[in-house]
């Protein structure tokens, strides 16, 4: 009672069929196992009902699926060696369940067709399409949809709802940060261009009274930011030097390397671990009972930083370049790894000539007086532009630095 009457689909009613499939709304499809085996990877899928006797009373068995007939008739059209269904006029209410069914039964030709046609629904169903593109690694669709979601200010919660894994959410956040950096850089460039125009205006009265807001501002080419590139980063691995069996803290770098550490050493050697901007602790993606703390630093920085946490000989930084020392010092400051902070302060003396303003700001921030004095003297003698120095100074130090036209020989803040 209440169940739909069983019928047979006229286009799938072969007399020599050896598989009978029934839709959720009572339509049977008489199919061939050789075509299903050749063109599907997971038929009949994980959630079909048990095979039951055919209600007509003959010897055939029937596989009951959860999809309605209008979806299965399109899906099975991709299974046979003939012209596949044309989806040009299919609406999202048809494409979406079709894509879900193709995903469940691994009908790859249908998956590809859905991926292509989803492009026309990016504006209306961007979050759903984005999740689909990520799950199936359709990079072009992924990149196009990500850009739309970014421009449309789509709520974070809506996007997160359709991302299949936590790693995908982390990649999305990194994508947003990359664009934020680009936009900030463009705004800074715009301000610099307008300042230059004002200077030109003051030096030649010909532009006096011009409306600077209407001036055309040119920018350097925008760097390419691709969500598919971010998504395709290497799989998670474990650092061979930080892989203790009795570890009770697992930390993951921004590039997917895990460090198995000991809470007692982190507590004894750091003052602010895991820092203020770590992502939420999540279940271990490998399925274990451990939790993973995701940090924003790459593995090459964390492996040095954690070398200062354990009671053993600390890393030697004599040959480290500024491109390693600077992010290491920032991480040491964020997590308050004081032994690493001190060593970075000593090593920064090698870079006063090339990176004096950065080193000066670091010395002030951490009250390294000797480094502060030596760097200040260099900056005065080297006639470093005031704007470049101020850019690296903490707020409380700016007034003291600019209060004298030449600056003190020894500076103390």
Short mmCIF file of C-alpha atoms in Angstrom, two decimals:
data_model
loop_
_atom_site.label_atom_id
_atom_site.label_comp_id
_atom_site.label_asym_id
_atom_site.label_seq_id
_atom_site.Cartn_x
_atom_site.Cartn_y
_atom_site.Cartn_z
CA UNK A 1 0.00 0.00 0.00
CA UNK A 2 1.27 3.47 -0.84
CA UNK A 3 4.12 2.23 -3.03
CA UNK A 4 4.18 3.33 -6.70
CA UNK A 5 3.15 0.82 -9.32
CA UNK A 6 6.11 -0.82 -11.00
CA UNK A 7 6.69 -0.13 -14.69
CA UNK A 8 9.53 -0.67 -17.14
CA UNK A 9 11.37 2.16 -18.86
CA UNK A 10 10.75 1.88 -22.63
CA UNK A 11 14.34 2.80 -23.56
CA UNK A 12 15.89 0.24 -21.19
CA UNK A 13 13.87 -2.91 -21.78
CA UNK A 14 16.23 -5.31 -23.53
CA UNK A 15 15.09 -8.92 -23.70
CA UNK A 16 18.63 -10.19 -23.07
CA UNK A 17 19.23 -7.95 -20.03
CA UNK A 18 20.82 -9.67 -17.05
CA UNK A 19 20.48 -6.87 -14.47
CA UNK A 20 17.20 -5.27 -13.38
CA UNK A 21 17.41 -1.95 -11.53
CA UNK A 22 14.43 -0.20 -9.97
CA UNK A 23 14.26 3.54 -9.28
CA UNK A 24 12.90 5.10 -6.12
CA UNK A 25 9.64 5.87 -7.90
CA UNK A 26 9.04 2.36 -9.22
CA UNK A 27 10.49 2.37 -12.74
CA UNK A 28 12.58 -0.65 -13.73
CA UNK A 29 15.61 -0.53 -16.06
CA UNK A 30 16.66 -3.78 -17.75
CA UNK A 31 20.41 -3.43 -18.23
CA UNK A 32 23.50 -5.41 -19.25
CA UNK A 33 26.17 -6.22 -16.67
CA UNK A 34 28.95 -6.05 -19.29
CA UNK A 35 28.13 -2.38 -20.02
CA UNK A 36 27.78 -1.54 -16.33
CA UNK A 37 31.12 -3.23 -15.59
CA UNK A 38 32.90 -1.43 -18.42
CA UNK A 39 31.53 2.07 -17.71
CA UNK A 40 30.96 2.31 -13.97
CA UNK A 41 33.42 1.88 -11.13
CA UNK A 42 31.16 1.34 -8.15
CA UNK A 43 27.78 0.01 -9.30
CA UNK A 44 25.38 -0.42 -7.52
CA UNK A 45 26.94 1.89 -4.91
CA UNK A 46 27.14 1.72 -1.12
CA UNK A 47 23.56 2.58 -0.21
CA UNK A 48 21.38 0.49 -2.50
CA UNK A 49 18.81 -1.70 -0.79
CA UNK A 50 19.22 -5.45 -0.60
CA UNK A 51 18.58 -7.38 -3.77
CA UNK A 52 15.00 -8.64 -3.62
CA UNK A 53 12.88 -10.99 -5.67
CA UNK A 54 11.19 -9.42 -8.67
CA UNK A 55 7.62 -8.46 -7.83
CA UNK A 56 6.43 -9.98 -11.12
CA UNK A 57 7.16 -13.42 -9.76
CA UNK A 58 9.77 -14.58 -12.30
CA UNK A 59 13.36 -15.64 -11.55
CA UNK A 60 15.00 -12.23 -11.93
CA UNK A 61 16.31 -10.21 -9.03
CA UNK A 62 15.88 -6.46 -8.72
CA UNK A 63 18.40 -3.92 -7.37
CA UNK A 64 16.59 -1.01 -5.71
CA UNK A 65 18.36 2.35 -5.99
CA UNK A 66 17.56 5.59 -4.20
CA UNK A 67 17.47 7.83 -7.29
CA UNK A 68 14.27 8.63 -9.25
CA UNK A 69 13.74 7.47 -12.79
CA UNK A 70 14.33 10.85 -14.46
CA UNK A 71 17.90 10.84 -13.09
CA UNK A 72 18.65 7.17 -13.76
CA UNK A 73 17.48 7.35 -17.38
CA UNK A 74 20.07 10.06 -18.05
CA UNK A 75 22.75 8.29 -16.02
CA UNK A 76 22.31 4.95 -17.80
CA UNK A 77 22.49 6.81 -21.11
CA UNK A 78 26.20 7.28 -20.34
CA UNK A 79 26.71 3.56 -19.69
CA UNK A 80 26.03 2.24 -23.18
CA UNK A 81 28.30 2.54 -26.25
CA UNK A 82 26.12 5.06 -28.08
CA UNK A 83 25.74 8.82 -28.27
CA UNK A 84 25.57 10.16 -24.73
CA UNK A 85 22.74 12.37 -23.47
CA UNK A 86 23.01 16.09 -24.30
CA UNK A 87 22.77 18.23 -21.15
CA UNK A 88 22.79 21.70 -22.72
CA UNK A 89 19.26 22.49 -21.55
CA UNK A 90 19.38 20.63 -18.22
CA UNK A 91 18.59 22.78 -15.19
CA UNK A 92 20.46 22.63 -11.88
CA UNK A 93 17.66 20.60 -10.26
CA UNK A 94 18.49 17.85 -12.75
CA UNK A 95 22.26 18.30 -13.05
CA UNK A 96 22.97 18.25 -9.32
CA UNK A 97 21.32 14.89 -8.46
CA UNK A 98 22.70 13.48 -11.71
CA UNK A 99 26.19 14.51 -10.67
CA UNK A 100 25.68 13.00 -7.21
CA UNK A 101 24.54 9.72 -8.76
CA UNK A 102 27.43 9.72 -11.24
CA UNK A 103 29.77 10.30 -8.30
CA UNK A 104 28.26 7.49 -6.24
CA UNK A 105 28.37 4.92 -9.06
CA UNK A 106 31.60 6.20 -10.66
CA UNK A 107 30.06 6.92 -14.06
CA UNK A 108 32.99 9.04 -15.14
CA UNK A 109 31.67 10.18 -18.51
CA UNK A 110 28.59 11.60 -16.77
CA UNK A 111 30.82 13.25 -14.15
CA UNK A 112 32.77 15.02 -16.87
CA UNK A 113 29.63 16.21 -18.64
CA UNK A 114 28.15 17.56 -15.40
CA UNK A 115 31.39 19.34 -14.59
CA UNK A 116 31.33 21.09 -17.95
CA UNK A 117 27.68 22.18 -17.66
CA UNK A 118 28.00 23.36 -14.07
CA UNK A 119 29.84 26.44 -15.36
CA UNK A 120 26.51 28.01 -16.35
CA UNK A 121 25.33 27.79 -12.72
CA UNK A 122 28.33 29.35 -10.98
CA UNK A 123 26.45 32.57 -10.23
CA UNK A 124 23.41 30.89 -8.70
CA UNK A 125 24.99 27.82 -7.08
CA UNK A 126 28.64 28.78 -6.71
CA UNK A 127 29.33 27.06 -3.38
CA UNK A 128 27.87 23.73 -4.55
CA UNK A 129 29.76 23.87 -7.83
CA UNK A 130 32.99 24.75 -6.03
CA UNK A 131 32.72 21.72 -3.74
CA UNK A 132 31.98 19.49 -6.73
CA UNK A 133 35.01 20.81 -8.64
CA UNK A 134 37.27 20.19 -5.65
CA UNK A 135 36.01 16.65 -5.07
CA UNK A 136 36.72 15.69 -8.67
CA UNK A 137 39.78 17.88 -9.24
CA UNK A 138 38.28 19.89 -12.11
CA UNK A 139 40.88 22.63 -11.94
CA UNK A 140 39.42 25.02 -14.51
CA UNK A 141 36.00 24.89 -12.90
CA UNK A 142 37.61 25.19 -9.47
CA UNK A 143 39.54 28.33 -10.39
CA UNK A 144 36.64 30.00 -12.18
CA UNK A 145 34.22 29.33 -9.32
CA UNK A 146 36.70 30.40 -6.64
CA UNK A 147 37.15 33.76 -8.34
CA UNK A 148 33.38 34.27 -8.46
CA UNK A 149 32.96 33.34 -4.78
CA UNK A 150 35.72 35.76 -3.90
CA UNK A 151 34.20 38.64 -5.86
CA UNK A 152 30.69 37.90 -4.64
CA UNK A 153 31.64 37.96 -0.95
CA UNK A 154 29.94 34.59 -0.46
CA UNK A 155 29.52 33.86 3.27
CA UNK A 156 32.28 31.66 4.64
CA UNK A 157 29.79 29.32 6.30
CA UNK A 158 28.07 28.59 2.99
CA UNK A 159 31.37 27.73 1.30
CA UNK A 160 32.54 25.58 4.21
CA UNK A 161 29.31 23.58 4.06
CA UNK A 162 30.28 22.25 0.63
CA UNK A 163 34.01 21.68 1.12
CA UNK A 164 34.68 17.95 1.49
CA UNK A 165 37.74 18.08 3.77
CA UNK A 166 39.27 20.33 6.39
CA UNK A 167 42.38 20.67 4.21
CA UNK A 168 40.18 22.25 1.54
CA UNK A 169 38.99 24.87 4.01
CA UNK A 170 42.60 25.61 4.96
CA UNK A 171 43.47 25.96 1.26
CA UNK A 172 40.50 28.35 0.79
CA UNK A 173 41.71 30.50 3.67
CA UNK A 174 45.19 30.64 2.15
CA UNK A 175 43.62 31.61 -1.19
CA UNK A 176 41.79 34.49 0.50
CA UNK A 177 44.99 35.58 2.24
CA UNK A 178 46.87 35.57 -1.09
CA UNK A 179 44.28 37.83 -2.67
CA UNK A 180 44.27 40.09 0.38
CA UNK A 181 48.03 40.53 0.00
CA UNK A 182 47.61 41.41 -3.68
CA UNK A 183 44.84 43.92 -2.98
CA UNK A 184 46.84 45.52 -0.17
CA UNK A 185 49.81 45.79 -2.51
CA UNK A 186 47.66 47.36 -5.23
CA UNK A 187 46.23 49.89 -2.80
CA UNK A 188 49.70 50.76 -1.63
CA UNK A 189 50.81 51.16 -5.24
CA UNK A 190 47.81 53.37 -5.93
CA UNK A 191 48.65 55.60 -2.98
CA UNK A 192 52.25 55.88 -4.13
CA UNK A 193 51.17 56.79 -7.66
CA UNK A 194 48.82 59.47 -6.38
CA UNK A 195 51.49 60.88 -4.09
CA UNK A 196 53.80 61.09 -7.09
CA UNK A 197 51.16 62.91 -9.10
CA UNK A 198 50.71 65.41 -6.27
CA UNK A 199 54.46 66.06 -6.21
CA UNK A 200 54.50 66.59 -9.97
CA UNK A 201 51.54 68.94 -9.58
CA UNK A 202 53.34 71.04 -6.97
CA UNK A 203 56.52 71.29 -9.05
CA UNK A 204 54.78 72.37 -12.25
CA UNK A 205 51.73 74.54 -11.72
CA UNK A 206 50.23 73.30 -14.98
CA UNK A 207 48.26 70.60 -13.15
CA UNK A 208 47.06 72.83 -10.32
CA UNK A 209 43.42 72.16 -9.56
CA UNK A 210 43.33 68.82 -11.37
CA UNK A 211 40.93 66.22 -9.99
CA UNK A 212 43.34 63.53 -8.88
CA UNK A 213 40.53 61.08 -8.16
CA UNK A 214 39.84 60.85 -11.91
CA UNK A 215 43.46 60.26 -12.85
CA UNK A 216 44.20 56.88 -14.42
CA UNK A 217 46.34 54.80 -12.09
CA UNK A 218 48.34 51.94 -13.57
CA UNK A 219 49.46 48.88 -11.69
CA UNK A 220 52.00 46.17 -12.21
CA UNK A 221 50.46 42.94 -13.55
CA UNK A 222 48.38 41.06 -10.98
CA UNK A 223 50.13 37.86 -9.87
CA UNK A 224 48.21 34.71 -10.65
CA UNK A 225 46.46 33.18 -7.66
CA UNK A 226 44.99 29.77 -8.40
CA UNK A 227 42.88 27.79 -5.96
CA UNK A 228 43.66 24.61 -7.91
CA UNK A 229 47.39 25.17 -7.38
CA UNK A 230 46.83 25.62 -3.66
CA UNK A 231 44.62 22.54 -3.54
CA UNK A 232 47.24 20.39 -5.28
CA UNK A 233 49.87 20.82 -2.61
CA UNK A 234 51.67 17.70 -1.41
CA UNK A 235 49.91 15.19 0.80
CA UNK A 236 50.53 15.17 4.55
CA UNK A 237 53.79 13.60 5.70
CA UNK A 238 55.65 13.33 9.00
CA UNK A 239 59.01 15.00 9.63
CA UNK A 240 61.60 12.25 10.23
CA UNK A 241 63.33 14.16 13.05
CA UNK A 242 60.10 14.85 14.94
CA UNK A 243 58.29 11.51 14.91
CA UNK A 244 58.34 10.30 18.51
CA UNK A 245 56.06 7.38 19.29
CA UNK A 246 55.17 8.87 22.67
CA UNK A 247 54.36 12.35 21.32
CA UNK A 248 51.21 13.96 22.68
CA UNK A 249 50.99 16.99 20.37
CA UNK A 250 50.79 16.84 16.57
CA UNK A 251 51.52 20.07 14.68
CA UNK A 252 51.11 20.47 10.92
CA UNK A 253 52.95 23.03 8.82
CA UNK A 254 51.30 25.09 6.08
CA UNK A 255 52.83 22.80 3.45
CA UNK A 256 51.54 19.57 4.94
CA UNK A 257 54.36 18.25 7.15
CA UNK A 258 53.44 16.98 10.61
CA UNK A 259 55.65 17.26 13.70
CA UNK A 260 54.99 14.86 16.57
CA UNK A 261 56.04 16.76 19.70
CA UNK A 262 55.91 16.60 23.49
CA UNK A 263 53.72 18.96 25.44
CA UNK A 264 56.12 19.09 28.38
CA UNK A 265 58.91 20.55 26.24
CA UNK A 266 56.60 23.00 24.47
CA UNK A 267 55.34 24.18 27.86
CA UNK A 268 58.83 24.58 29.23
CA UNK A 269 60.45 26.27 26.22
CA UNK A 270 57.68 28.40 24.70
CA UNK A 271 55.47 31.09 26.17
CA UNK A 272 52.61 31.29 23.67
CA UNK A 273 52.25 28.00 21.86
CA UNK A 274 50.38 27.38 19.55
CA UNK A 275 50.16 31.11 18.94
CA UNK A 276 47.39 33.55 18.27
CA UNK A 277 46.55 32.75 14.65
CA UNK A 278 46.64 28.95 14.47
CA UNK A 279 43.64 27.31 12.87
CA UNK A 280 41.21 25.26 14.91
CA UNK A 281 42.33 21.90 16.22
CA UNK A 282 40.73 19.18 14.11
CA UNK A 283 40.52 15.43 14.05
CA UNK A 284 43.52 13.73 12.56
CA UNK A 285 42.90 13.16 8.82
CA UNK A 286 44.50 9.72 9.13
CA UNK A 287 41.63 8.61 11.31
CA UNK A 288 43.50 8.29 14.61
CA UNK A 289 42.58 9.63 18.00
CA UNK A 290 45.10 12.46 17.87
CA UNK A 291 44.28 16.08 17.18
CA UNK A 292 46.29 18.21 14.78
CA UNK A 293 47.19 21.88 15.31
CA UNK A 294 47.57 23.66 11.96
CA UNK A 295 50.16 26.46 11.94
CA UNK A 296 50.82 29.06 9.26
CA UNK A 297 54.58 28.49 8.95
CA UNK A 298 56.17 26.11 6.42
CA UNK A 299 58.07 23.00 7.47
CA UNK A 300 61.56 24.41 6.82
CA UNK A 301 60.92 27.12 9.43
CA UNK A 302 59.20 24.91 11.99
CA UNK A 303 61.93 22.26 11.88
CA UNK A 304 64.46 24.90 12.96
CA UNK A 305 62.11 26.45 15.49
CA UNK A 306 61.31 23.13 17.19
CA UNK A 307 65.04 22.40 17.34
CA UNK A 308 65.19 25.12 20.00
CA UNK A 309 62.42 23.54 22.05
CA UNK A 310 64.13 20.28 23.01
CA UNK A 311 66.94 19.83 25.58
CA UNK A 312 69.65 19.15 23.03
CA UNK A 313 72.16 21.13 20.98
CA UNK A 314 70.31 23.94 19.24
CA UNK A 315 70.42 24.51 15.49
CA UNK A 316 73.41 26.44 14.16
CA UNK A 317 72.34 29.41 12.04
CA UNK A 318 75.71 30.71 10.90
CA UNK A 319 74.95 29.96 7.25
CA UNK A 320 71.23 30.80 7.30
CA UNK A 321 70.14 33.46 4.83
CA UNK A 322 67.86 36.37 5.67
CA UNK A 323 64.97 34.65 3.89
CA UNK A 324 65.22 31.91 6.56
CA UNK A 325 66.15 34.03 9.57
CA UNK A 326 63.35 36.56 9.16
CA UNK A 327 60.37 34.14 9.14
CA UNK A 328 62.11 32.12 11.84
CA UNK A 329 62.40 35.21 14.03
CA UNK A 330 58.74 36.09 13.42
CA UNK A 331 57.67 32.57 14.38
CA UNK A 332 59.91 32.64 17.46
CA UNK A 333 58.33 35.94 18.48
CA UNK A 334 54.79 34.69 17.89
CA UNK A 335 55.26 31.49 19.90
CA UNK A 336 57.74 33.06 22.36
CA UNK A 337 60.59 30.64 21.75
CA UNK A 338 63.09 32.87 23.47
CA UNK A 339 66.22 30.83 22.76
CA UNK A 340 65.48 31.12 19.03
CA UNK A 341 64.75 34.83 19.38
CA UNK A 342 68.17 35.43 20.94
CA UNK A 343 70.05 33.51 18.25
CA UNK A 344 68.18 35.33 15.46
CA UNK A 345 69.06 38.64 17.11
CA UNK A 346 72.74 37.73 17.05
CA UNK A 347 72.66 36.50 13.46
CA UNK A 348 70.81 39.57 12.20
CA UNK A 349 74.02 41.59 12.63
CA UNK A 350 75.22 39.99 9.40
CA UNK A 351 72.37 41.61 7.52
CA UNK A 352 72.43 45.20 8.79
CA UNK A 353 73.89 46.40 5.48
CA UNK A 354 71.17 44.82 3.32
CA UNK A 355 68.16 44.82 5.67
CA UNK A 356 68.92 47.56 8.17
CA UNK A 357 65.37 48.87 8.56
CA UNK A 358 63.94 45.39 9.18
CA UNK A 359 66.67 44.53 11.67
CA UNK A 360 66.20 47.86 13.46
CA UNK A 361 62.49 47.22 13.91
CA UNK A 362 63.21 43.72 15.21
CA UNK A 363 65.77 45.02 17.70
CA UNK A 364 63.31 47.58 19.04
CA UNK A 365 60.45 45.09 19.27
CA UNK A 366 62.54 42.70 21.37
CA UNK A 367 64.67 45.28 23.20
CA UNK A 368 68.05 44.10 21.87
CA UNK A 369 69.89 47.30 22.81
CA UNK A 370 73.27 46.60 21.27
CA UNK A 371 71.74 45.51 17.95
CA UNK A 372 69.49 48.58 18.14
CA UNK A 373 72.44 50.97 18.57
CA UNK A 374 74.60 49.44 15.83
CA UNK A 375 71.72 49.38 13.34
CA UNK A 376 70.62 52.94 14.16
CA UNK A 377 74.13 54.21 13.45
CA UNK A 378 74.15 52.45 10.09
CA UNK A 379 70.75 53.84 9.16
CA UNK A 380 71.90 57.40 9.95
CA UNK A 381 75.15 57.08 8.06
CA UNK A 382 73.53 55.31 5.13
CA UNK A 383 70.90 58.02 4.62
CA UNK A 384 68.15 55.41 4.52
CA UNK A 385 64.82 57.06 3.57
CA UNK A 386 62.73 57.91 6.61
CA UNK A 387 59.66 56.22 5.14
CA UNK A 388 61.48 52.90 4.78
CA UNK A 389 62.63 52.99 8.39
CA UNK A 390 59.27 54.02 9.82
CA UNK A 391 57.59 51.17 7.93
CA UNK A 392 59.41 48.67 10.18
CA UNK A 393 59.11 50.49 13.50
CA UNK A 394 56.57 49.62 16.18
CA UNK A 395 54.10 52.43 16.79
CA UNK A 396 55.64 53.56 20.08
CA UNK A 397 59.07 54.05 18.50
CA UNK A 398 58.12 56.22 15.52
CA UNK A 399 57.86 59.51 17.42
CA UNK A 400 61.26 59.01 19.09
CA UNK A 401 62.96 58.26 15.79
CA UNK A 402 61.55 61.18 13.82
CA UNK A 403 61.84 63.74 16.62
CA UNK A 404 65.45 64.60 15.71
CA UNK A 405 66.38 65.67 12.18
CA UNK A 406 69.60 63.64 12.25
CA UNK A 407 68.84 61.14 15.02
CA UNK A 408 70.88 60.15 18.01
CA UNK A 409 74.16 58.32 17.69
CA UNK A 410 72.82 55.71 20.10
CA UNK A 411 69.11 55.09 20.12
CA UNK A 412 67.24 53.62 23.06
CA UNK A 413 63.52 52.98 23.24
#
